[in-house]
Short mmCIF file of N, CA and C in Angstrom, two decimals:
data_model
loop_
_atom_site.label_atom_id
_atom_site.label_comp_id
_atom_site.label_asym_id
_atom_site.label_seq_id
_atom_site.Cartn_x
_atom_site.Cartn_y
_atom_site.Cartn_z
N UNK A 1 -25.25 -9.48 118.98
CA UNK A 1 -24.57 -8.59 118.16
C UNK A 1 -25.55 -7.43 117.90
N UNK A 2 -24.97 -6.28 118.19
CA UNK A 2 -25.47 -4.96 117.78
C UNK A 2 -25.55 -4.72 116.39
N UNK A 3 -26.69 -4.16 115.77
CA UNK A 3 -26.71 -3.69 114.19
C UNK A 3 -26.59 -2.34 113.99
N UNK A 4 -25.69 -1.96 113.26
CA UNK A 4 -25.44 -0.62 112.70
C UNK A 4 -25.68 -0.31 111.33
N UNK A 5 -26.69 0.73 111.05
CA UNK A 5 -27.05 0.78 109.64
C UNK A 5 -26.33 2.10 109.17
N UNK A 6 -25.48 1.75 108.24
CA UNK A 6 -24.72 2.77 107.56
C UNK A 6 -25.25 3.35 106.45
N UNK A 7 -25.71 4.86 106.00
CA UNK A 7 -26.36 5.35 104.92
C UNK A 7 -25.46 6.35 104.32
N UNK A 8 -24.39 5.71 103.32
CA UNK A 8 -23.37 6.99 102.49
C UNK A 8 -23.51 6.55 101.14
N UNK A 9 -23.78 7.51 100.44
CA UNK A 9 -23.60 7.26 99.16
C UNK A 9 -22.34 6.88 98.30
N UNK A 10 -21.05 7.56 99.12
CA UNK A 10 -19.71 7.62 98.37
C UNK A 10 -19.61 5.79 98.72
N UNK A 11 -19.38 5.02 97.78
CA UNK A 11 -19.02 3.63 98.27
C UNK A 11 -17.61 3.28 99.08
N UNK A 12 -16.43 4.43 98.74
CA UNK A 12 -15.34 3.64 99.31
C UNK A 12 -15.57 4.09 100.46
N UNK A 13 -16.41 5.31 101.17
CA UNK A 13 -16.42 5.81 102.68
C UNK A 13 -17.40 4.47 103.26
N UNK A 14 -18.24 4.30 102.49
CA UNK A 14 -19.18 3.24 102.90
C UNK A 14 -18.53 2.26 103.15
N UNK A 15 -17.83 1.54 102.16
CA UNK A 15 -16.96 0.15 102.59
C UNK A 15 -16.12 0.42 103.66
N UNK A 16 -15.25 1.38 103.91
CA UNK A 16 -14.42 1.74 104.72
C UNK A 16 -14.93 1.43 106.09
N UNK A 17 -16.09 2.46 106.08
CA UNK A 17 -16.97 2.43 107.61
C UNK A 17 -17.43 0.83 108.02
N UNK A 18 -17.79 0.50 107.04
CA UNK A 18 -18.44 -1.07 107.25
C UNK A 18 -17.36 -1.83 107.90
N UNK A 19 -16.35 -2.27 107.19
CA UNK A 19 -15.18 -2.69 107.48
C UNK A 19 -14.76 -2.34 109.19
N UNK A 20 -14.47 -1.11 109.32
CA UNK A 20 -14.21 -0.59 110.77
C UNK A 20 -15.13 -1.05 111.62
N UNK A 21 -16.10 -0.93 111.63
CA UNK A 21 -17.18 -1.37 112.73
C UNK A 21 -17.27 -2.80 112.54
N UNK A 22 -17.26 -3.64 111.63
CA UNK A 22 -17.10 -4.97 111.23
C UNK A 22 -16.07 -5.47 112.30
N UNK A 23 -14.90 -4.94 112.06
CA UNK A 23 -13.76 -4.96 113.02
C UNK A 23 -14.05 -4.83 114.47
N UNK A 24 -14.83 -3.77 114.83
CA UNK A 24 -15.05 -3.30 116.12
C UNK A 24 -16.31 -4.65 116.43
N UNK A 25 -16.48 -5.58 115.90
CA UNK A 25 -17.37 -6.39 116.39
C UNK A 25 -19.07 -6.39 116.13
N UNK A 26 -19.31 -5.25 115.26
CA UNK A 26 -20.85 -5.13 114.83
C UNK A 26 -21.17 -5.74 113.65
N UNK A 27 -22.48 -6.02 113.63
CA UNK A 27 -23.10 -6.28 112.48
C UNK A 27 -23.52 -5.23 111.93
N UNK A 28 -22.80 -4.86 110.60
CA UNK A 28 -23.41 -3.63 109.73
C UNK A 28 -23.89 -3.81 108.45
N UNK A 29 -24.85 -3.07 108.27
CA UNK A 29 -26.02 -3.06 107.13
C UNK A 29 -25.83 -1.64 106.43
N UNK A 30 -24.96 -1.89 105.28
CA UNK A 30 -24.66 -0.60 104.57
C UNK A 30 -25.44 -0.51 103.64
N UNK A 31 -25.62 0.73 103.29
CA UNK A 31 -26.86 1.08 102.28
C UNK A 31 -26.33 2.60 101.42
N UNK A 32 -26.38 2.31 100.40
CA UNK A 32 -25.92 3.41 99.31
C UNK A 32 -26.92 4.52 99.12
N UNK A 33 -27.87 4.01 99.28
CA UNK A 33 -29.23 5.28 98.87
C UNK A 33 -30.27 5.35 99.59
N UNK A 34 -30.76 6.52 100.25
CA UNK A 34 -31.62 6.97 101.32
C UNK A 34 -32.83 6.43 100.82
N UNK A 35 -33.37 6.45 99.48
CA UNK A 35 -34.96 5.79 99.18
C UNK A 35 -35.31 4.66 99.89
N UNK A 36 -34.30 3.72 99.96
CA UNK A 36 -34.56 2.26 100.60
C UNK A 36 -34.70 2.20 102.24
N UNK A 37 -34.04 3.72 103.00
CA UNK A 37 -34.27 3.69 104.17
C UNK A 37 -34.82 3.29 105.16
N UNK A 38 -36.33 3.46 104.89
CA UNK A 38 -37.88 3.16 105.42
C UNK A 38 -37.76 1.58 105.63
N UNK A 39 -37.54 1.11 104.34
CA UNK A 39 -37.71 -0.40 104.36
C UNK A 39 -36.38 -1.28 105.17
N UNK A 40 -35.25 -0.80 105.02
CA UNK A 40 -34.05 -1.37 105.74
C UNK A 40 -34.49 -1.08 106.90
N UNK A 41 -35.01 0.08 107.56
CA UNK A 41 -35.24 -0.21 108.88
C UNK A 41 -36.04 -0.88 109.20
N UNK A 42 -37.28 -0.92 108.69
CA UNK A 42 -38.09 -1.98 109.13
C UNK A 42 -37.91 -3.36 109.08
N UNK A 43 -37.01 -3.89 108.08
CA UNK A 43 -36.53 -4.91 108.16
C UNK A 43 -35.27 -5.43 108.85
N UNK A 44 -34.69 -4.75 109.02
CA UNK A 44 -33.48 -4.98 110.08
C UNK A 44 -33.70 -4.12 111.63
N UNK A 45 -34.28 -3.20 111.77
CA UNK A 45 -34.53 -2.28 112.87
C UNK A 45 -33.01 -2.35 113.85
N UNK A 46 -32.36 -1.51 112.99
CA UNK A 46 -30.80 -1.37 113.53
C UNK A 46 -30.76 -0.33 115.02
N UNK A 47 -29.51 -0.56 115.83
CA UNK A 47 -29.60 -0.27 116.92
C UNK A 47 -29.12 1.11 116.87
N UNK A 48 -28.43 1.69 116.06
CA UNK A 48 -27.64 2.97 115.41
C UNK A 48 -27.80 3.25 114.34
N UNK A 49 -28.22 4.20 113.66
CA UNK A 49 -27.96 4.70 112.39
C UNK A 49 -27.15 5.56 112.04
N UNK A 50 -26.09 5.39 111.09
CA UNK A 50 -24.71 6.60 110.65
C UNK A 50 -25.19 6.70 109.52
N UNK A 51 -25.52 7.93 109.32
CA UNK A 51 -26.24 8.68 108.01
C UNK A 51 -25.39 10.07 107.85
N UNK A 52 -25.04 9.67 105.96
CA UNK A 52 -24.33 10.99 105.51
C UNK A 52 -25.51 12.28 105.41
N UNK A 53 -24.89 13.43 105.45
CA UNK A 53 -25.96 14.34 105.31
C UNK A 53 -26.36 14.49 103.96
N UNK A 54 -25.27 14.53 103.26
CA UNK A 54 -25.69 14.88 101.36
C UNK A 54 -25.92 13.15 100.79
N UNK A 55 -26.46 12.82 100.66
CA UNK A 55 -26.57 11.86 99.87
C UNK A 55 -27.09 11.90 98.43
N UNK A 56 -27.07 11.27 97.51
CA UNK A 56 -27.00 11.56 96.27
C UNK A 56 -28.37 11.63 95.82
N UNK A 57 -29.38 10.89 96.40
CA UNK A 57 -30.92 10.90 95.90
C UNK A 57 -31.58 11.17 96.90
N UNK A 58 -31.21 11.95 98.32
CA UNK A 58 -32.04 12.66 99.42
C UNK A 58 -31.01 13.42 100.19
N UNK A 59 -32.06 13.93 100.92
CA UNK A 59 -31.12 14.79 101.82
C UNK A 59 -31.08 13.96 103.47
N UNK A 60 -29.99 13.87 104.12
CA UNK A 60 -29.93 12.96 105.09
C UNK A 60 -30.91 13.38 106.25
N UNK A 61 -30.87 14.78 105.97
CA UNK A 61 -31.45 15.92 107.47
C UNK A 61 -32.96 15.57 107.27
N UNK A 62 -33.56 15.33 105.96
CA UNK A 62 -34.98 15.33 105.78
C UNK A 62 -35.18 13.63 106.36
N UNK A 63 -34.31 12.73 106.34
CA UNK A 63 -34.47 11.40 106.66
C UNK A 63 -34.52 11.28 108.13
N UNK A 64 -33.46 12.01 108.79
CA UNK A 64 -33.23 12.03 110.21
C UNK A 64 -34.42 12.40 110.73
N UNK A 65 -34.99 13.46 110.14
CA UNK A 65 -36.21 14.16 110.65
C UNK A 65 -37.16 13.31 110.65
N UNK A 66 -37.90 12.36 109.70
CA UNK A 66 -38.84 11.42 109.44
C UNK A 66 -38.30 10.54 110.28
N UNK A 67 -37.24 10.34 110.64
CA UNK A 67 -36.91 8.64 111.85
C UNK A 67 -37.27 9.35 112.91
N UNK A 68 -37.23 10.49 113.28
CA UNK A 68 -37.47 10.90 114.53
C UNK A 68 -38.97 11.40 114.64
N UNK A 69 -39.57 11.63 113.89
CA UNK A 69 -41.01 11.96 113.89
C UNK A 69 -41.84 10.58 113.95
N UNK A 70 -41.21 9.47 113.82
CA UNK A 70 -41.92 8.43 113.65
C UNK A 70 -42.06 7.69 114.83
N UNK A 71 -43.08 7.51 115.68
CA UNK A 71 -42.87 6.70 117.02
C UNK A 71 -42.71 5.35 117.17
N UNK A 72 -42.47 4.89 115.62
CA UNK A 72 -42.01 3.39 115.89
C UNK A 72 -40.06 3.35 115.65
N UNK A 73 -39.55 4.59 114.91
CA UNK A 73 -38.38 4.56 114.78
C UNK A 73 -37.54 5.85 115.90
N UNK A 74 -38.35 6.66 116.40
CA UNK A 74 -38.02 7.73 116.86
C UNK A 74 -36.79 7.71 118.41
N UNK A 75 -36.76 6.32 118.95
CA UNK A 75 -35.68 5.70 119.41
C UNK A 75 -34.40 5.75 119.08
N UNK A 76 -34.38 5.19 117.91
CA UNK A 76 -33.21 4.89 117.19
C UNK A 76 -32.12 5.93 116.94
N UNK A 77 -31.17 5.79 117.81
CA UNK A 77 -30.19 6.64 117.48
C UNK A 77 -29.63 7.17 116.25
N UNK A 78 -29.89 8.39 115.67
CA UNK A 78 -28.91 8.90 114.27
C UNK A 78 -27.76 9.68 114.81
N UNK A 79 -26.82 9.14 114.11
CA UNK A 79 -25.53 10.26 114.07
C UNK A 79 -25.36 10.47 112.51
N UNK A 80 -25.38 11.73 112.56
CA UNK A 80 -25.39 12.41 111.20
C UNK A 80 -23.65 12.55 110.75
N UNK A 81 -23.23 12.28 109.62
CA UNK A 81 -21.99 12.77 109.18
C UNK A 81 -22.28 14.38 108.24
N UNK A 82 -21.39 14.93 108.38
CA UNK A 82 -21.27 16.28 107.32
C UNK A 82 -19.64 16.77 107.25
N UNK A 83 -19.54 17.48 106.05
CA UNK A 83 -18.17 18.30 106.32
C UNK A 83 -18.54 19.48 106.39
N UNK A 84 -19.76 19.73 106.99
CA UNK A 84 -20.22 21.54 107.56
C UNK A 84 -19.41 21.77 108.56
N UNK A 85 -19.22 22.81 108.87
CA UNK A 85 -18.83 23.42 110.02
C UNK A 85 -19.68 23.26 111.15
N UNK A 86 -19.08 23.91 112.39
CA UNK A 86 -19.75 23.87 113.75
C UNK A 86 -21.23 24.56 113.62
N UNK A 87 -21.54 25.47 112.82
CA UNK A 87 -22.21 26.54 112.84
C UNK A 87 -23.17 25.60 112.12
N UNK A 88 -23.06 25.12 110.96
CA UNK A 88 -24.05 24.22 109.99
C UNK A 88 -24.40 23.11 111.24
N UNK A 89 -23.47 22.46 112.05
CA UNK A 89 -23.67 21.26 112.76
C UNK A 89 -25.17 21.78 113.76
N UNK A 90 -25.06 22.99 114.19
CA UNK A 90 -25.85 23.50 115.22
C UNK A 90 -27.35 23.46 114.80
N UNK A 91 -27.14 23.98 113.51
CA UNK A 91 -28.41 24.10 112.73
C UNK A 91 -28.98 22.98 112.73
N UNK A 92 -28.30 21.89 112.00
CA UNK A 92 -28.86 20.64 112.02
C UNK A 92 -29.43 20.05 113.11
N UNK A 93 -28.98 20.43 114.32
CA UNK A 93 -29.16 19.89 115.59
C UNK A 93 -30.98 20.43 116.08
N UNK A 94 -31.10 21.59 115.65
CA UNK A 94 -32.45 22.26 115.51
C UNK A 94 -33.18 21.80 114.63
N UNK A 95 -33.04 21.47 113.27
CA UNK A 95 -33.50 20.81 112.09
C UNK A 95 -34.24 19.59 112.39
N UNK A 96 -33.02 18.52 112.91
CA UNK A 96 -33.36 17.24 112.62
C UNK A 96 -33.29 16.25 113.83
N UNK A 97 -32.87 17.00 114.82
CA UNK A 97 -32.83 16.26 116.05
C UNK A 97 -32.02 14.81 116.10
N UNK A 98 -30.96 14.96 115.57
CA UNK A 98 -30.02 13.70 115.66
C UNK A 98 -29.56 13.89 117.02
N UNK A 99 -28.86 12.35 117.33
CA UNK A 99 -28.29 12.03 118.38
C UNK A 99 -26.91 12.64 118.48
N UNK A 100 -26.26 12.81 117.50
CA UNK A 100 -24.70 13.22 117.33
C UNK A 100 -24.44 13.51 116.19
N UNK A 101 -23.29 14.33 115.88
CA UNK A 101 -22.96 14.65 114.80
C UNK A 101 -21.44 13.94 114.66
N UNK A 102 -21.03 13.68 113.19
CA UNK A 102 -19.68 13.37 112.88
C UNK A 102 -19.21 14.18 111.85
N UNK A 103 -18.19 14.92 112.06
CA UNK A 103 -17.58 16.13 111.10
C UNK A 103 -16.89 15.11 110.25
N UNK A 104 -16.77 15.16 109.03
CA UNK A 104 -15.79 14.65 107.95
C UNK A 104 -14.66 15.84 107.83
N UNK A 105 -13.43 15.52 107.12
CA UNK A 105 -12.95 13.98 107.48
C UNK A 105 -12.74 14.13 109.05
N UNK A 106 -13.20 12.38 109.41
CA UNK A 106 -13.29 12.15 110.83
C UNK A 106 -12.28 11.25 110.84
N UNK A 107 -11.90 11.15 112.33
CA UNK A 107 -10.75 10.38 112.88
C UNK A 107 -11.58 8.87 113.15
N UNK A 108 -10.71 7.87 113.14
CA UNK A 108 -11.40 6.37 112.91
C UNK A 108 -12.09 6.42 114.33
N UNK A 109 -11.02 6.69 115.56
CA UNK A 109 -11.34 6.43 117.11
C UNK A 109 -12.78 7.31 117.35
N UNK A 110 -12.86 8.59 116.90
CA UNK A 110 -13.74 9.41 117.23
C UNK A 110 -15.45 8.60 116.73
N UNK A 111 -14.92 8.05 115.21
CA UNK A 111 -16.36 7.07 115.00
C UNK A 111 -16.66 6.03 115.70
N UNK A 112 -15.76 5.17 115.93
CA UNK A 112 -16.14 4.19 116.77
C UNK A 112 -16.61 4.71 118.62
N UNK A 113 -16.16 5.87 118.76
CA UNK A 113 -16.55 5.99 120.22
C UNK A 113 -18.20 6.73 119.92
N UNK A 114 -18.17 7.14 119.28
CA UNK A 114 -19.60 8.14 118.75
C UNK A 114 -20.66 6.81 118.83
N UNK A 115 -20.53 5.70 118.11
CA UNK A 115 -21.35 4.87 117.79
C UNK A 115 -21.31 3.91 119.37
N UNK A 116 -20.41 3.72 120.10
CA UNK A 116 -20.13 3.33 121.37
C UNK A 116 -21.35 4.04 122.37
N UNK A 117 -21.15 5.14 122.64
CA UNK A 117 -21.68 6.61 123.30
C UNK A 117 -23.55 6.13 123.03
N UNK A 118 -23.75 5.94 121.72
CA UNK A 118 -25.13 5.85 121.51
C UNK A 118 -25.58 4.28 122.04
N UNK A 119 -24.78 3.45 121.76
CA UNK A 119 -25.25 2.24 122.19
C UNK A 119 -25.30 2.05 123.68
N UNK A 120 -24.49 2.71 124.54
CA UNK A 120 -24.63 2.64 125.80
C UNK A 120 -25.80 3.30 126.66
N UNK A 121 -25.98 4.47 125.46
CA UNK A 121 -27.47 5.29 126.17
C UNK A 121 -28.63 4.37 126.11
N UNK A 122 -28.78 3.66 125.06
CA UNK A 122 -29.84 2.54 124.73
C UNK A 122 -30.12 1.72 125.53
N UNK A 123 -28.83 1.12 126.36
CA UNK A 123 -29.15 -0.12 127.13
C UNK A 123 -29.75 0.14 128.30
#
């Protein structure tokens, strides 16, 4: 079963995404704070990371950049979630190299499709 790490500081959104992805048949590892991300990645080694840009304790763009610069984790697809507009999303792509973006508020089917697309790419 594929493992999805969801990093989101809003508990309601985190629970909703977790439930949605579990209903799709994925193993979901929910994480409410970015400071534990490195340890969780080392212990779980997820197939995909779905991460909010604005985390309470950290910046998701910096975390994404660190993931992509580390040779051990660089191949893990990262999908960043943000309420930003297209211009901000384009800037993020240059700054931190995520594999995809998900604009908030998001459509549930769009979220599922983006996760599936990343899983297909790594097979």
